[in-house]
């Protein structure tokens, strides 16, 4: 069962230089015909942040801050801590799931492990994520937030996010190649997950029944988003909730095992499904 996981992970490690090189080419190709070039990696998120802040921060909340276990925090900052990871998670899920279908015909005649395609998309999207995370650190500084020891676990949540995205994209890209309706369904599901995750609103804010808040936490995106907030706000360590930690990694590894097995089983016949 784990032989498939071992093979897929080995392919990523053996071709890591190729992954970064092709991800770099994708980034350059994406913006080479735009006058502002890669600045759009910041401009586009800034526009979306402005819209969400205007609608949810000023419109729905009336500028009211968010109550957290560490005190009040401006909604704008609280929202940024969730939106910036989401700006990476959302396109990585959609593009990673469609990556095999888009390029398998091109690489089918090459000595090229198809399992690299979702990883290339994830790595390509990560540049924007790290740029926005750096800008978030600067914004936090201007708001008077100083780094604490909890900032260290940001590394853990970045690893968790990449692990989940890789596992999900590997499985999802295989399904999307075999069943094209799945890609359309996935895009709708991702839009819905935005509002079912603690990104634009606080499920623990007292307006949601406890049982519903517990159900929402089954969403692995919930674990990642709240983990970043825990790190920035110093609300606690990731190992302080061992049950939730075990749940997230069990789910991620299960998806990885299933995704690796299904991918290796069907990838020789991917071209036949195009």
Short mmCIF file of C-alpha atoms in Angstrom, two decimals:
data_model
loop_
_atom_site.label_atom_id
_atom_site.label_comp_id
_atom_site.label_asym_id
_atom_site.label_seq_id
_atom_site.Cartn_x
_atom_site.Cartn_y
_atom_site.Cartn_z
CA UNK A 1 0.00 0.00 0.00
CA UNK A 2 2.78 2.41 0.89
CA UNK A 3 4.93 1.37 -2.07
CA UNK A 4 2.93 3.72 -4.30
CA UNK A 5 3.49 6.60 -1.88
CA UNK A 6 7.19 5.81 -1.75
CA UNK A 7 7.43 5.80 -5.54
CA UNK A 8 5.56 9.07 -6.00
CA UNK A 9 7.53 10.87 -3.28
CA UNK A 10 10.78 9.53 -4.75
CA UNK A 11 9.82 10.95 -8.13
CA UNK A 12 9.39 14.39 -6.56
CA UNK A 13 12.76 14.24 -4.81
CA UNK A 14 14.63 12.85 -7.83
CA UNK A 15 13.27 15.60 -10.08
CA UNK A 16 13.18 18.53 -7.65
CA UNK A 17 15.45 20.65 -9.88
CA UNK A 18 13.14 20.06 -12.84
CA UNK A 19 10.10 20.97 -10.72
CA UNK A 20 11.54 24.34 -9.72
CA UNK A 21 12.79 25.04 -13.23
CA UNK A 22 9.42 24.33 -14.85
CA UNK A 23 7.59 26.26 -12.13
CA UNK A 24 9.83 29.23 -12.87
CA UNK A 25 9.04 28.96 -16.60
CA UNK A 26 5.31 28.88 -15.84
CA UNK A 27 5.56 32.04 -13.74
CA UNK A 28 7.51 33.91 -16.42
CA UNK A 29 5.17 32.74 -19.16
CA UNK A 30 2.10 33.77 -17.20
CA UNK A 31 3.07 37.45 -17.00
CA UNK A 32 5.40 38.02 -19.94
CA UNK A 33 2.71 39.72 -22.06
CA UNK A 34 1.53 42.01 -19.24
CA UNK A 35 2.92 45.54 -18.90
CA UNK A 36 3.05 45.26 -15.11
CA UNK A 37 4.50 41.76 -15.25
CA UNK A 38 4.75 39.90 -11.97
CA UNK A 39 3.39 42.93 -10.06
CA UNK A 40 0.00 41.37 -10.74
CA UNK A 41 0.87 38.78 -8.10
CA UNK A 42 0.39 41.58 -5.58
CA UNK A 43 -2.11 43.83 -7.38
CA UNK A 44 -4.74 41.14 -7.93
CA UNK A 45 -4.79 39.95 -4.28
CA UNK A 46 -4.83 43.59 -3.11
CA UNK A 47 -7.98 44.24 -5.14
CA UNK A 48 -9.68 41.13 -3.72
CA UNK A 49 -8.66 42.05 -0.16
CA UNK A 50 -10.14 45.53 -0.62
CA UNK A 51 -13.45 44.08 -1.83
CA UNK A 52 -13.70 41.52 0.99
CA UNK A 53 -12.78 44.11 3.61
CA UNK A 54 -15.36 46.57 2.27
CA UNK A 55 -18.14 43.95 2.16
CA UNK A 56 -17.40 41.92 5.29
CA UNK A 57 -15.40 44.39 7.38
CA UNK A 58 -17.30 47.62 6.82
CA UNK A 59 -20.57 46.38 5.37
CA UNK A 60 -21.48 43.35 7.49
CA UNK A 61 -19.44 43.99 10.64
CA UNK A 62 -19.54 47.79 10.56
CA UNK A 63 -15.81 47.98 11.38
CA UNK A 64 -16.24 45.92 14.55
CA UNK A 65 -12.99 44.15 15.63
CA UNK A 66 -12.76 40.41 16.11
CA UNK A 67 -12.74 39.07 19.66
CA UNK A 68 -9.99 36.49 20.16
CA UNK A 69 -8.52 34.70 23.18
CA UNK A 70 -5.65 37.20 23.10
CA UNK A 71 -7.92 40.25 22.92
CA UNK A 72 -9.45 42.38 20.19
CA UNK A 73 -7.85 42.45 16.76
CA UNK A 74 -8.84 44.65 13.79
CA UNK A 75 -10.95 42.68 11.33
CA UNK A 76 -8.63 43.74 8.49
CA UNK A 77 -5.66 41.99 10.08
CA UNK A 78 -7.70 38.98 11.12
CA UNK A 79 -9.00 38.64 7.56
CA UNK A 80 -5.52 38.98 6.04
CA UNK A 81 -4.24 36.08 8.16
CA UNK A 82 -6.86 33.86 6.55
CA UNK A 83 -7.00 35.28 3.04
CA UNK A 84 -3.28 35.11 2.28
CA UNK A 85 -3.06 31.33 2.80
CA UNK A 86 -6.36 31.00 0.91
CA UNK A 87 -4.96 32.92 -2.08
CA UNK A 88 -2.42 30.10 -2.30
CA UNK A 89 -4.67 27.16 -1.39
CA UNK A 90 -7.53 27.95 -3.78
CA UNK A 91 -5.60 28.20 -7.10
CA UNK A 92 -3.32 25.32 -6.09
CA UNK A 93 -6.34 23.04 -5.64
CA UNK A 94 -8.00 24.07 -8.90
CA UNK A 95 -4.89 24.33 -11.08
CA UNK A 96 -3.20 21.32 -9.50
CA UNK A 97 -6.31 19.23 -10.15
CA UNK A 98 -6.35 20.28 -13.80
CA UNK A 99 -2.59 20.05 -14.36
CA UNK A 100 -2.46 16.47 -15.65
CA UNK A 101 -5.32 16.96 -18.09
CA UNK A 102 -3.75 20.13 -19.47
CA UNK A 103 -0.24 18.85 -20.09
CA UNK A 104 -0.26 15.04 -20.15
CA UNK A 105 -0.54 15.01 -23.94
CA UNK A 106 2.62 17.10 -24.16
CA UNK A 107 4.71 15.00 -21.76
CA UNK A 108 3.31 11.58 -22.65
CA UNK A 109 6.07 10.97 -25.20
CA UNK A 110 8.82 12.12 -22.85
CA UNK A 111 10.59 10.42 -19.99
CA UNK A 112 8.68 12.55 -17.55
CA UNK A 113 6.87 11.40 -14.39
CA UNK A 114 3.34 12.77 -14.68
CA UNK A 115 3.14 13.01 -10.88
CA UNK A 116 5.35 16.11 -11.13
CA UNK A 117 2.66 18.16 -12.87
CA UNK A 118 0.53 18.94 -9.78
CA UNK A 119 3.68 19.72 -7.80
CA UNK A 120 4.86 22.16 -10.47
CA UNK A 121 1.60 24.09 -10.19
CA UNK A 122 1.81 24.18 -6.40
CA UNK A 123 5.42 25.38 -6.43
CA UNK A 124 4.60 27.95 -9.11
CA UNK A 125 1.86 29.43 -6.92
CA UNK A 126 4.05 29.49 -3.84
CA UNK A 127 6.05 32.54 -4.97
CA UNK A 128 3.00 34.76 -4.58
CA UNK A 129 2.26 33.18 -1.20
CA UNK A 130 5.69 33.98 0.23
CA UNK A 131 5.59 37.53 -1.16
CA UNK A 132 2.21 38.13 0.46
CA UNK A 133 3.33 36.56 3.73
CA UNK A 134 6.26 38.99 3.81
CA UNK A 135 3.89 41.91 3.21
CA UNK A 136 1.64 40.60 5.99
CA UNK A 137 4.60 40.66 8.39
CA UNK A 138 5.19 44.30 7.45
CA UNK A 139 1.52 45.19 7.97
CA UNK A 140 1.53 43.47 11.37
CA UNK A 141 4.60 45.50 12.34
CA UNK A 142 2.87 48.77 11.45
CA UNK A 143 -0.13 47.71 13.54
CA UNK A 144 2.17 47.24 16.52
CA UNK A 145 2.40 43.44 16.50
CA UNK A 146 5.82 42.10 17.41
CA UNK A 147 7.09 38.59 16.61
CA UNK A 148 6.73 36.02 19.38
CA UNK A 149 8.07 32.52 19.91
CA UNK A 150 4.83 31.22 18.33
CA UNK A 151 5.99 32.53 14.96
CA UNK A 152 8.26 29.47 14.76
CA UNK A 153 5.33 27.17 14.14
CA UNK A 154 4.46 29.03 10.93
CA UNK A 155 7.01 26.66 9.40
CA UNK A 156 4.97 23.69 10.64
CA UNK A 157 1.75 25.02 9.13
CA UNK A 158 3.45 25.79 5.82
CA UNK A 159 4.66 22.18 5.70
CA UNK A 160 1.17 20.97 6.63
CA UNK A 161 -0.37 23.10 3.89
CA UNK A 162 2.03 21.87 1.22
CA UNK A 163 1.57 18.24 2.30
CA UNK A 164 -2.21 18.46 2.12
CA UNK A 165 -2.19 20.29 -1.22
CA UNK A 166 0.18 17.76 -2.77
CA UNK A 167 -1.88 14.79 -1.55
CA UNK A 168 -5.16 16.34 -2.66
CA UNK A 169 -3.87 17.56 -6.04
CA UNK A 170 -2.37 14.15 -6.83
CA UNK A 171 -5.69 12.38 -6.24
CA UNK A 172 -7.79 15.15 -7.71
CA UNK A 173 -5.73 15.50 -10.89
CA UNK A 174 -6.23 11.81 -11.60
CA UNK A 175 -9.99 11.98 -11.05
CA UNK A 176 -10.22 15.16 -13.12
CA UNK A 177 -8.47 13.48 -16.05
CA UNK A 178 -10.75 10.46 -15.94
CA UNK A 179 -13.99 12.35 -15.23
CA UNK A 180 -14.06 15.89 -16.61
CA UNK A 181 -17.26 16.79 -14.77
CA UNK A 182 -15.26 16.52 -11.57
CA UNK A 183 -13.25 19.66 -12.40
CA UNK A 184 -16.41 21.74 -12.74
CA UNK A 185 -17.74 20.33 -9.47
CA UNK A 186 -14.44 21.05 -7.75
CA UNK A 187 -14.45 24.70 -8.80
CA UNK A 188 -17.91 25.12 -7.27
CA UNK A 189 -16.82 23.32 -4.11
CA UNK A 190 -13.78 25.56 -3.70
CA UNK A 191 -15.96 28.67 -3.91
CA UNK A 192 -18.20 27.18 -1.24
CA UNK A 193 -15.25 26.25 1.01
CA UNK A 194 -14.24 29.92 1.12
CA UNK A 195 -17.40 30.63 3.11
CA UNK A 196 -17.31 27.42 5.15
CA UNK A 197 -13.80 28.12 6.40
CA UNK A 198 -12.77 30.71 9.03
CA UNK A 199 -11.46 33.13 6.42
CA UNK A 200 -14.02 35.93 6.18
CA UNK A 201 -15.99 35.17 9.35
CA UNK A 202 -15.31 33.62 12.73
CA UNK A 203 -17.18 30.32 13.30
CA UNK A 204 -16.07 30.44 16.94
CA UNK A 205 -17.47 33.92 17.46
CA UNK A 206 -20.56 32.78 19.33
CA UNK A 207 -22.96 33.15 16.39
CA UNK A 208 -22.63 29.51 15.34
CA UNK A 209 -23.91 26.55 17.42
CA UNK A 210 -21.15 24.51 19.01
CA UNK A 211 -22.09 21.37 17.08
CA UNK A 212 -21.86 23.23 13.77
CA UNK A 213 -18.48 24.71 14.70
CA UNK A 214 -17.25 21.17 15.43
CA UNK A 215 -18.49 19.97 12.02
CA UNK A 216 -16.76 22.87 10.26
CA UNK A 217 -13.48 21.89 11.88
CA UNK A 218 -13.53 18.63 9.93
CA UNK A 219 -12.51 20.75 6.95
CA UNK A 220 -8.68 20.48 6.73
CA UNK A 221 -8.52 24.05 5.41
CA UNK A 222 -9.95 25.10 8.78
CA UNK A 223 -6.97 23.49 10.53
CA UNK A 224 -4.46 25.30 8.33
CA UNK A 225 -6.08 28.75 8.45
CA UNK A 226 -6.60 28.72 12.20
CA UNK A 227 -3.06 27.39 12.61
CA UNK A 228 -1.62 30.45 10.89
CA UNK A 229 -3.74 32.70 13.11
CA UNK A 230 -2.59 30.81 16.22
CA UNK A 231 0.99 31.46 15.14
CA UNK A 232 0.54 35.17 14.43
CA UNK A 233 -1.60 35.89 17.49
CA UNK A 234 0.24 33.60 19.91
CA UNK A 235 -2.90 31.67 20.83
CA UNK A 236 -1.21 28.31 21.34
CA UNK A 237 0.99 25.53 19.96
CA UNK A 238 -0.09 23.03 17.35
CA UNK A 239 0.59 20.09 19.67
CA UNK A 240 -1.75 21.41 22.36
CA UNK A 241 -4.68 19.82 20.50
CA UNK A 242 -3.30 16.33 19.73
CA UNK A 243 -6.67 14.94 18.60
CA UNK A 244 -7.06 17.59 15.90
CA UNK A 245 -3.42 17.17 14.88
CA UNK A 246 -3.86 13.39 14.50
CA UNK A 247 -7.09 13.90 12.54
CA UNK A 248 -5.47 16.29 10.05
CA UNK A 249 -2.43 14.12 9.36
CA UNK A 250 -4.46 10.91 9.21
CA UNK A 251 -6.73 12.51 6.63
CA UNK A 252 -3.78 13.90 4.65
CA UNK A 253 -1.91 10.58 4.62
CA UNK A 254 -5.08 8.70 3.67
CA UNK A 255 -5.62 11.01 0.70
CA UNK A 256 -1.95 10.60 -0.25
CA UNK A 257 -2.12 6.80 -0.14
CA UNK A 258 -5.30 6.68 -2.19
CA UNK A 259 -4.06 9.35 -4.59
CA UNK A 260 -0.72 7.63 -5.17
CA UNK A 261 -2.34 4.26 -5.80
CA UNK A 262 -4.96 5.63 -8.18
CA UNK A 263 -2.43 7.81 -10.00
CA UNK A 264 0.01 4.97 -10.65
CA UNK A 265 -2.81 2.66 -11.71
CA UNK A 266 -4.20 4.96 -14.40
CA UNK A 267 -1.36 7.20 -15.53
CA UNK A 268 -0.21 4.90 -18.36
CA UNK A 269 -3.66 5.35 -19.89
CA UNK A 270 -4.14 9.07 -19.25
CA UNK A 271 -3.79 9.94 -22.94
CA UNK A 272 -6.64 7.59 -23.80
CA UNK A 273 -9.00 9.70 -21.70
CA UNK A 274 -8.22 12.95 -23.49
#
